[in-house]
Short mmCIF file of the C-alpha atoms (twelve columns), coordinates in Angstrom:
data_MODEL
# 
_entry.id   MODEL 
# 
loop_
_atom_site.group_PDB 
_atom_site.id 
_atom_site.type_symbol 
_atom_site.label_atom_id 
_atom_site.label_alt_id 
_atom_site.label_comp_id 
_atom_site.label_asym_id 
_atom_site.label_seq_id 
_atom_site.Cartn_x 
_atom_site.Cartn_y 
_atom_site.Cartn_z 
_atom_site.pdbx_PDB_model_num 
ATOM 1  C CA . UNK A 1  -34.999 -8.050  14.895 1 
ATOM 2  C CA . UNK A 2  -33.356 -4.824  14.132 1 
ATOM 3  C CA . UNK A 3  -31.836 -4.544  17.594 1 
ATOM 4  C CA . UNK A 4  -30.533 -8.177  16.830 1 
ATOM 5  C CA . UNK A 5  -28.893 -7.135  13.870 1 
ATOM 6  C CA . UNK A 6  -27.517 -3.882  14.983 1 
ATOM 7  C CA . UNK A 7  -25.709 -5.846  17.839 1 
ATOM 8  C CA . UNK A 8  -24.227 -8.700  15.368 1 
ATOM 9  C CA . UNK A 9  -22.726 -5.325  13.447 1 
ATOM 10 C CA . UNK A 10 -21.267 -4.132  16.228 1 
ATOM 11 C CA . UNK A 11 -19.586 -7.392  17.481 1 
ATOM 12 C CA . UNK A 12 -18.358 -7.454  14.608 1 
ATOM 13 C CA . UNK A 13 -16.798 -4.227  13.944 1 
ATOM 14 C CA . UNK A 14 -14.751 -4.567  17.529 1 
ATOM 15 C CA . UNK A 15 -13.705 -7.858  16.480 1 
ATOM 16 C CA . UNK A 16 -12.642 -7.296  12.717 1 
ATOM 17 C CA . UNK A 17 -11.053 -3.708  15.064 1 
ATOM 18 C CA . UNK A 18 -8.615  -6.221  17.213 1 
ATOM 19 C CA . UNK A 19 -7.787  -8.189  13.966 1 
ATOM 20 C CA . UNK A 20 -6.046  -5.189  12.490 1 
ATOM 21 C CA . UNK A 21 -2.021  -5.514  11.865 1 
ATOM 22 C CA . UNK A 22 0.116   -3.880  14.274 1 
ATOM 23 C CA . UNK A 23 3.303   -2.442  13.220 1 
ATOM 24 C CA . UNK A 24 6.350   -2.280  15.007 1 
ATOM 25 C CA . UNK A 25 9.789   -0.195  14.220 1 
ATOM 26 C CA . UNK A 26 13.214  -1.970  13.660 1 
ATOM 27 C CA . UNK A 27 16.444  -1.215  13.210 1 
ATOM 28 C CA . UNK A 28 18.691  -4.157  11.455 1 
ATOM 29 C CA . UNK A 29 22.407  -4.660  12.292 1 
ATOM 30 C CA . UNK A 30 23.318  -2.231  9.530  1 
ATOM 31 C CA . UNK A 31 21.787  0.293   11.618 1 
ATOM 32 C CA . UNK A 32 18.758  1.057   8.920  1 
ATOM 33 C CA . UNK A 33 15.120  1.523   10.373 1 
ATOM 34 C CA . UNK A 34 11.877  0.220   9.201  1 
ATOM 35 C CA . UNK A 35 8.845   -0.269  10.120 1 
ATOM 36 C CA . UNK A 36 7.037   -4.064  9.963  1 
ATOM 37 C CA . UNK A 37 3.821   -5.577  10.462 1 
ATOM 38 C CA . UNK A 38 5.683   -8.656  12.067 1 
ATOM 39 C CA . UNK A 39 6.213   -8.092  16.011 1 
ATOM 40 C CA . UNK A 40 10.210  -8.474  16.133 1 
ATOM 41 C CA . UNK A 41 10.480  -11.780 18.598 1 
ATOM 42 C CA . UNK A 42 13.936  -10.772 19.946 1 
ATOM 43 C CA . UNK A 43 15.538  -14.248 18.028 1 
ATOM 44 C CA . UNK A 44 17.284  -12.101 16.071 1 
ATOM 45 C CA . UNK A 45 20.504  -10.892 17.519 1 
ATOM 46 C CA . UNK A 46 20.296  -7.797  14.192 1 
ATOM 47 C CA . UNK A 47 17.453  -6.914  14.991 1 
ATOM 48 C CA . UNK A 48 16.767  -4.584  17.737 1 
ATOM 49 C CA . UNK A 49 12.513  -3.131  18.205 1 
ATOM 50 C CA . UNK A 50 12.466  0.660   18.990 1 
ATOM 51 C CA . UNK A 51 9.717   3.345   19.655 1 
ATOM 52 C CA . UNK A 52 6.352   2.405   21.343 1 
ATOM 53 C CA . UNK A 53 5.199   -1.659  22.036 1 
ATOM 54 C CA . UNK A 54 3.309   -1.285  18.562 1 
ATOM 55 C CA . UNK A 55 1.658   1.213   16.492 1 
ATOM 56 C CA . UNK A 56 -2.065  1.245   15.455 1 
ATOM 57 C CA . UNK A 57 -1.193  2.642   11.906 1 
ATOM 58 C CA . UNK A 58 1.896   1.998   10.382 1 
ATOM 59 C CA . UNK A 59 1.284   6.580   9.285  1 
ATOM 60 C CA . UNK A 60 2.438   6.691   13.218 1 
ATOM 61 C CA . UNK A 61 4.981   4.504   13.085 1 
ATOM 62 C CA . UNK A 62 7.238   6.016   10.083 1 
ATOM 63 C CA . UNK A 63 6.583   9.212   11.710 1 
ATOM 64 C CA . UNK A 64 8.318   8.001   14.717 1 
ATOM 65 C CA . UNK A 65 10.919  6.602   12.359 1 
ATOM 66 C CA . UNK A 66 11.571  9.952   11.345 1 
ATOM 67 C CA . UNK A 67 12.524  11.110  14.887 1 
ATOM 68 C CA . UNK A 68 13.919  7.911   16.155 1 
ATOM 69 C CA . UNK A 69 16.670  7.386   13.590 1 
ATOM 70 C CA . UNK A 70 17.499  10.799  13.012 1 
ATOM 71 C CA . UNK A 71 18.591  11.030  17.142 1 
ATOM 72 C CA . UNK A 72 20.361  7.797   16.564 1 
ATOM 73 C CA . UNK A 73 22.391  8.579   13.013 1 
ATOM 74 C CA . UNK A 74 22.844  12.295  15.077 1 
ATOM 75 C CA . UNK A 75 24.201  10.576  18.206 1 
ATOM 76 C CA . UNK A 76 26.678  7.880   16.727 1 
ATOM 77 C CA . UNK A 77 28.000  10.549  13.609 1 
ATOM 78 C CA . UNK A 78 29.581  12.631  16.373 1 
ATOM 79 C CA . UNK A 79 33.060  11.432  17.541 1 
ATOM 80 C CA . UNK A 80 33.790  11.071  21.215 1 
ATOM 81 C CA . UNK A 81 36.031  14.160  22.565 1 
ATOM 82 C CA . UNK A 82 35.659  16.535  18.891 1 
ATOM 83 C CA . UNK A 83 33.434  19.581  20.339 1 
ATOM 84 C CA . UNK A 84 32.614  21.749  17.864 1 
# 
């Protein structure tokens, strides 16, 4: 009996495991990041996924935000042929 009801908590803990939310990052059309728990579907001409396919904890996610947007707002702030 006990080896029954170990193994019912364990099917269940992998299955409540693959239920967790995902979270994605997005940037809008006004070019400002954020990170969703609703997988972008690409319908949305704004709306453009970056960083990995999804993110177990949405803790990983903004700290990929941090990188990801600051390259971007780095990159498109500095005008083509000004060297500095």
């Amino acid at each position: 009996m006990a080896c029954r009801s170990l193994l019912i908590a364990v099917l269940l803990l992998v299955s409540a495991d693959q239920a967790l939310a995902n979270w994605w990052i997005v940037r809008a059309a006004d070019e400002t990041c954020l990170v969703v728990d609703i997988e972008p579907t690409g319908t949305d001409k704004g709306v453009t996924k970056l960083g990995k396919d999804s993110y177990q904890t949405s803790e990983q996610a903004e700290a990929d935000v941090k990188l990801l947007c600051k390259e971007s707002k780095s990159q498109s702030t500095s005008a083509p042929g000004n060297a500095e």
